């Protein structure tokens, strides 16, 4: 399953710098480098140290990590909801994304002009939030008018449910709140709400672009963003995009790691960003390991074995018989599948098994 994240933000906040850092990031699989599909769209691997560890044990022909598509959505300005700039095109690009990476300028630099004349990440956040909310309100009001009559006069149960969903969204958006602040408990309501494809219903990660001195502990600007994000249940990540750009230039992983350690960082902001985006969408990874390949597969947390089998091939799900599962830690500790079998560390699971992150899976099926 593919994952697409859109990078948004006002001009001169560091979107393109961050996108370029991602474009230069070298993951552990040299045979799957970043590739540009369009000038503003790239595919990059999700860093997963477990693949390298398994590869040392299995010695496969190739390593295949899971991937994320990153879209650099430029040109979002005040008035975008009414078509200002290239508003409609870029709002359409956001609609196609699974999650939003919202870059906020959290650094002072007289040499980098701010579009609104001063550094204020909360104001910047609210400008883009408002444009997305206005577009969502327009979408909701159009559907509201169409559904209202059917909900009030007919016996269409789904129309009634949709009308109540639209009503709650309308109230929230009119109060200047994003659609993601409206929470539904019923599974059918969640499904109907998702089908509306509202921009502000998408999960968001606020990326605070800071200077080198603030790369580890943040600054007064990031504290303001953290407080605002907490109120809406969103995540934030502190990244020094300029420093990340320098790190991306190093060819050697050892050089990169040394540079990071000098700055007091354990891993690059780019790596943290990709992992955060992955978690943001409640995604996890199961693994397959054999002489042909060691591979990571993306699934949604809570999925059962047949659904995960379907990630590899639809036939695997249709004809699912059982799943043979080895926990990653056991596989590494005992150094392979054979030893795990002998030690009784391979379990045979049926259709109700809930797959866990890092499970090493082998599916048995019959079509």
Coordinates of C-alpha atoms in Angstrom, one line a residue:
X1 CA 0.0 0.0 0.0
X2 CA 1.4 3.4 -0.9
X3 CA 1.6 6.4 1.4
X4 CA 1.6 9.9 0.1
X5 CA 2.4 13.0 2.2
X6 CA 2.1 16.5 1.0
X7 CA 4.5 19.3 2.2
X8 CA 2.6 22.6 2.6
X9 CA 3.6 26.0 4.0
X10 CA 3.9 29.7 3.1
X11 CA 6.7 30.8 0.8
X12 CA 10.2 31.0 2.2
X13 CA 9.6 28.7 5.2
X14 CA 11.9 25.9 4.0
X15 CA 9.5 23.6 2.1
X16 CA 11.8 23.2 -0.9
X17 CA 14.9 22.8 1.3
X18 CA 13.2 20.1 3.2
X19 CA 12.0 18.4 0.0
X20 CA 15.5 18.6 -1.4
X21 CA 16.9 17.0 1.7
X22 CA 14.5 14.1 1.3
X23 CA 15.5 13.8 -2.4
X24 CA 19.2 13.4 -1.4
X25 CA 18.5 11.0 1.5
X26 CA 20.2 7.7 1.1
X27 CA 18.4 4.9 2.9
X28 CA 19.9 1.5 3.7
X29 CA 19.0 0.1 0.3
X30 CA 21.3 1.5 -2.3
X31 CA 19.3 -0.3 -5.0
X32 CA 16.2 1.9 -4.3
X33 CA 17.4 5.5 -4.4
X34 CA 15.1 8.5 -4.3
X35 CA 13.5 9.0 -7.7
X36 CA 11.6 12.0 -9.1
X37 CA 8.3 11.1 -10.8
X38 CA 7.4 14.8 -11.4
X39 CA 9.4 17.9 -10.5
X40 CA 7.5 18.1 -7.2
X41 CA 6.9 14.4 -6.5
X42 CA 9.4 11.9 -5.1
X43 CA 9.5 8.4 -3.7
X44 CA 11.8 7.7 -0.7
X45 CA 12.4 4.6 1.5
X46 CA 11.2 4.4 5.1
X47 CA 14.3 3.9 7.2
X48 CA 14.2 0.5 8.9
X49 CA 17.4 -0.8 10.6
X50 CA 15.8 -4.3 10.9
X51 CA 16.2 -4.9 7.2
X52 CA 20.0 -4.6 7.3
X53 CA 20.1 -6.9 10.4
X54 CA 18.0 -9.6 8.6
X55 CA 20.1 -9.2 5.4
X56 CA 23.3 -10.0 7.3
X57 CA 21.6 -13.3 8.5
X58 CA 19.9 -14.3 5.3
X59 CA 22.3 -12.8 2.6
X60 CA 19.5 -12.1 0.1
X61 CA 19.8 -11.0 -3.5
X62 CA 18.1 -7.7 -2.7
X63 CA 16.7 -5.6 0.1
X64 CA 13.3 -4.0 -0.6
X65 CA 12.2 -1.4 2.0
X66 CA 8.7 0.2 2.1
X67 CA 8.3 3.6 0.6
X68 CA 6.6 7.0 1.1
X69 CA 5.6 9.4 -1.7
X70 CA 6.5 13.1 -0.8
X71 CA 4.7 15.9 -2.7
X72 CA 6.1 19.4 -2.5
X73 CA 2.9 21.5 -2.7
X74 CA 4.1 25.0 -3.4
X75 CA 2.1 28.2 -3.9
X76 CA -0.4 27.9 -1.1
X77 CA -1.1 31.6 -0.1
X78 CA -3.8 33.6 1.5
X79 CA -6.9 33.4 -0.7
X80 CA -6.0 30.0 -2.0
X81 CA -9.5 28.7 -1.1
X82 CA -10.9 31.3 -3.6
X83 CA -8.4 30.3 -6.3
X84 CA -5.7 32.9 -5.5
X85 CA -2.3 32.0 -6.7
X86 CA -2.6 28.4 -8.0
X87 CA -4.9 27.7 -5.1
X88 CA -7.3 25.2 -6.8
X89 CA -4.6 23.1 -8.3
X90 CA -2.6 22.8 -5.0
X91 CA -5.7 22.3 -2.9
X92 CA -6.4 19.4 -5.3
X93 CA -2.9 18.0 -4.7
X94 CA -3.5 18.1 -0.9
X95 CA -6.8 16.2 -1.4
X96 CA -4.9 13.4 -3.0
X97 CA -2.5 13.0 0.0
X98 CA -2.9 10.8 3.0
X99 CA -1.3 13.2 5.4
X100 CA 0.0 16.8 5.5
X101 CA 3.5 17.9 6.5
X102 CA 3.0 21.5 7.4
X103 CA 6.3 23.4 7.5
X104 CA 6.5 26.4 9.7
X105 CA 9.3 29.0 9.9
X106 CA 10.8 29.0 13.4
X107 CA 14.0 30.9 12.8
X108 CA 15.2 34.5 12.5
X109 CA 17.3 35.5 9.4
X110 CA 17.3 39.0 8.0
X111 CA 18.6 37.5 4.7
X112 CA 15.5 35.4 4.2
X113 CA 12.4 37.6 3.6
X114 CA 9.2 36.5 5.2
X115 CA 6.1 36.9 3.0
X116 CA 4.3 38.7 5.8
X117 CA 7.2 40.7 7.0
X118 CA 7.9 39.0 10.4
X119 CA 8.4 35.6 11.9
X120 CA 5.3 34.3 13.5
X121 CA 4.7 30.5 13.1
X122 CA 1.2 30.6 14.7
X123 CA 0.0 33.3 12.3
X124 CA 1.5 31.3 9.4
X125 CA -0.2 28.1 10.7
X126 CA -3.6 29.9 11.0
X127 CA -3.4 31.4 7.5
X128 CA -3.1 27.9 5.9
X129 CA -5.5 26.3 8.4
X130 CA -8.1 29.0 7.4
X131 CA -7.7 28.4 3.7
X132 CA -8.1 24.7 4.1
X133 CA -11.0 25.1 6.5
X134 CA -12.8 27.5 4.1
X135 CA -12.4 25.0 1.2
X136 CA -13.8 22.3 3.5
X137 CA -16.7 24.4 4.5
X138 CA -17.5 25.0 0.9
X139 CA -17.5 21.2 0.3
X140 CA -19.6 20.5 3.4
X141 CA -22.2 23.2 2.6
X142 CA -22.6 21.9 -1.0
X143 CA -23.2 18.3 0.3
X144 CA -25.3 19.6 3.2
X145 CA -27.8 21.2 0.9
X146 CA -28.1 18.0 -1.3
X147 CA -28.5 15.6 1.7
X148 CA -30.8 17.7 4.0
X149 CA -34.0 17.0 2.1
X150 CA -33.4 13.2 1.8
X151 CA -32.4 13.0 5.5
X152 CA -35.5 14.8 6.8
X153 CA -38.2 13.4 4.5
X154 CA -37.1 10.0 3.3
X155 CA -36.3 6.7 5.1
X156 CA -32.7 6.7 3.8
X157 CA -30.8 5.7 6.9
X158 CA -27.4 6.5 5.3
X159 CA -28.6 9.9 4.2
X160 CA -29.6 10.6 7.9
X161 CA -26.2 9.5 9.1
X162 CA -24.4 11.6 6.5
X163 CA -26.5 14.6 7.3
X164 CA -25.6 14.4 11.0
X165 CA -21.9 14.1 10.1
X166 CA -22.1 17.1 7.8
X167 CA -23.9 19.0 10.5
X168 CA -21.1 18.4 13.0
X169 CA -18.4 19.2 10.5
X170 CA -20.2 22.4 9.5
X171 CA -20.5 23.6 13.1
X172 CA -16.8 22.9 13.7
X173 CA -15.6 24.6 10.6
X174 CA -17.7 27.7 11.2
X175 CA -16.0 28.0 14.6
X176 CA -12.6 28.0 12.9
X177 CA -11.8 24.4 13.9
X178 CA -10.4 21.8 11.6
X179 CA -12.4 18.7 10.6
X180 CA -9.9 16.4 12.4
X181 CA -11.2 17.8 15.8
X182 CA -14.5 16.1 15.1
X183 CA -14.3 12.5 16.4
X184 CA -16.7 9.7 15.4
X185 CA -17.1 6.4 17.3
X186 CA -19.4 4.5 15.0
X187 CA -17.5 2.5 12.2
X188 CA -20.1 3.4 9.6
X189 CA -19.9 7.1 10.5
X190 CA -16.1 6.9 10.3
X191 CA -16.4 5.4 6.8
X192 CA -18.9 8.0 5.6
X193 CA -16.8 10.8 7.0
X194 CA -13.7 9.6 5.3
X195 CA -15.4 9.4 1.9
X196 CA -15.9 13.2 2.1
X197 CA -12.1 13.6 1.6
X198 CA -12.0 16.8 3.7
X199 CA -8.6 18.6 3.7
X200 CA -8.5 19.4 7.4
X201 CA -9.6 15.9 8.3
X202 CA -6.2 14.6 7.2
X203 CA -3.7 13.9 10.0
X204 CA -1.0 16.7 10.2
X205 CA 2.6 16.8 11.3
X206 CA 3.9 20.3 12.0
X207 CA 7.5 20.6 11.1
X208 CA 9.3 23.5 12.9
X209 CA 12.2 24.6 10.6
X210 CA 14.8 26.0 13.0
X211 CA 18.4 27.3 12.9
X212 CA 21.4 25.1 13.9
X213 CA 21.4 26.3 17.5
X214 CA 17.8 25.2 18.0
X215 CA 18.1 21.8 16.3
X216 CA 18.2 19.8 19.5
X217 CA 16.0 21.7 22.0
X218 CA 13.9 24.0 19.8
X219 CA 13.3 27.6 20.7
X220 CA 10.6 30.1 21.7
X221 CA 8.8 29.7 18.4
X222 CA 8.7 25.9 18.6
X223 CA 7.2 26.1 22.1
X224 CA 4.3 28.1 20.7
X225 CA 3.8 25.6 17.9
X226 CA 3.9 22.7 20.4
X227 CA 1.2 24.3 22.5
X228 CA -1.0 24.9 19.5
X229 CA -0.5 21.4 18.1
X230 CA -1.3 19.8 21.5
X231 CA -4.7 21.6 21.5
X232 CA -5.7 19.9 18.2
X233 CA -4.0 16.6 18.9
X234 CA -1.4 17.0 16.2
X235 CA 2.3 16.1 16.3
X236 CA 5.3 18.4 15.9
X237 CA 8.9 17.7 14.8
X238 CA 11.8 20.1 15.1
X239 CA 14.1 20.0 12.1
X240 CA 17.0 22.3 11.0
X241 CA 16.4 22.0 7.2
X242 CA 19.6 23.9 6.3
X243 CA 21.7 21.5 8.4
X244 CA 19.8 18.5 7.0
X245 CA 20.8 19.8 3.5
X246 CA 24.4 19.8 4.6
X247 CA 24.1 16.3 6.0
X248 CA 22.5 15.0 2.8
X249 CA 25.6 16.0 0.9
X250 CA 27.8 13.5 2.7
X251 CA 28.4 10.3 0.8
X252 CA 29.5 8.2 3.8
X253 CA 27.0 7.1 6.4
X254 CA 29.8 7.3 9.0
X255 CA 30.4 10.9 8.1
X256 CA 26.7 11.7 8.4
X257 CA 26.5 10.0 11.8
X258 CA 29.6 11.8 13.1
X259 CA 28.1 15.2 12.0
X260 CA 24.8 14.3 13.7
X261 CA 26.6 13.4 16.9
X262 CA 28.5 16.7 16.9
X263 CA 25.2 18.5 16.8
X264 CA 23.8 16.3 19.6
X265 CA 21.3 14.4 17.4
X266 CA 20.9 10.6 17.3
X267 CA 19.4 10.5 13.8
X268 CA 18.7 12.9 11.0
X269 CA 15.6 15.0 10.9
X270 CA 14.7 13.5 7.5
X271 CA 14.7 10.0 9.0
X272 CA 12.6 11.2 12.0
X273 CA 10.2 12.9 9.6
X274 CA 9.6 9.8 7.5
X275 CA 9.1 7.6 10.6
X276 CA 6.7 10.2 12.1
X277 CA 4.6 10.4 8.9
X278 CA 4.4 6.6 8.9
X279 CA 3.2 6.6 12.6
X280 CA 0.8 9.5 11.8
X281 CA -1.3 7.2 9.6
X282 CA -1.3 4.4 12.1
X283 CA 0.9 2.2 9.8
X284 CA 3.2 -0.6 10.8
X285 CA 5.5 -3.0 9.0
X286 CA 5.7 -6.8 8.7
X287 CA 8.7 -8.4 7.2
X288 CA 9.5 -11.3 4.9
X289 CA 13.0 -12.9 4.7
X290 CA 14.5 -15.4 2.3
X291 CA 17.4 -15.9 -0.1
X292 CA 15.7 -13.9 -2.9
X293 CA 14.8 -10.8 -0.8
X294 CA 14.4 -9.3 2.6
X295 CA 11.4 -7.0 2.4
X296 CA 9.3 -4.6 4.4
X297 CA 5.5 -4.5 3.9
X298 CA 3.2 -1.7 5.1
X299 CA -0.1 -2.5 6.8
X300 CA -2.6 -0.6 9.0
X301 CA -2.2 -1.3 12.7
X302 CA -4.8 -3.8 13.9
X303 CA -5.0 -5.7 10.6
X304 CA -5.4 -9.5 10.8
X305 CA -3.2 -12.1 9.0
X306 CA -5.4 -12.5 5.8
X307 CA -5.5 -8.7 5.2
X308 CA -1.7 -8.5 5.5
X309 CA -1.4 -11.5 3.2
X310 CA -3.4 -9.4 0.7
X311 CA -0.8 -6.7 0.8
X312 CA 1.6 -9.1 -0.9
X313 CA -1.0 -10.4 -3.4
X314 CA -4.8 -10.5 -3.5
X315 CA -4.6 -14.3 -4.1
X316 CA -2.8 -14.7 -0.7
X317 CA -5.8 -13.2 1.0
X318 CA -8.5 -15.1 -1.0
X319 CA -6.9 -18.5 -0.4
X320 CA -5.4 -17.8 3.0
X321 CA -4.8 -21.0 5.0
X322 CA -2.4 -20.0 7.8
X323 CA 0.5 -17.7 8.7
X324 CA 3.8 -18.9 10.0
X325 CA 5.1 -16.1 12.3
X326 CA 8.5 -15.5 13.9
X327 CA 9.1 -12.5 16.2
X328 CA 11.9 -10.3 14.9
X329 CA 13.8 -10.4 18.2
X330 CA 13.7 -14.3 18.3
X331 CA 14.8 -14.4 14.6
X332 CA 17.8 -12.2 15.3
X333 CA 18.7 -13.9 18.7
X334 CA 18.6 -17.4 17.3
X335 CA 20.1 -16.3 13.9
X336 CA 17.5 -17.6 11.5
X337 CA 14.4 -19.5 10.6
X338 CA 15.7 -23.0 11.2
X339 CA 16.9 -22.3 14.7
X340 CA 13.6 -20.6 15.5
X341 CA 11.6 -23.7 14.4
X342 CA 13.8 -26.0 16.5
X343 CA 13.4 -23.8 19.5
X344 CA 9.7 -23.6 19.1
X345 CA 9.7 -19.9 18.3
X346 CA 7.7 -20.2 15.1
X347 CA 4.0 -19.9 15.7
X348 CA 1.2 -21.1 13.3
X349 CA -1.6 -18.5 13.3
X350 CA -5.1 -18.5 11.7
X351 CA -7.4 -15.9 10.3
X352 CA -7.9 -14.0 13.6
X353 CA -4.3 -13.3 14.3
X354 CA -3.6 -9.6 14.6
X355 CA -0.2 -8.9 13.0
X356 CA 2.3 -7.0 15.0
X357 CA 5.0 -4.6 13.9
X358 CA 8.2 -6.4 13.0
X359 CA 6.6 -9.9 12.6
X360 CA 8.4 -12.0 10.1
X361 CA 5.7 -13.7 8.1
X362 CA 5.3 -16.6 5.8
X363 CA 1.8 -17.1 4.4
X364 CA 0.3 -20.5 3.3
X365 CA -2.5 -20.2 0.8
X366 CA -4.5 -22.2 -1.8
X367 CA -6.4 -20.7 -4.7

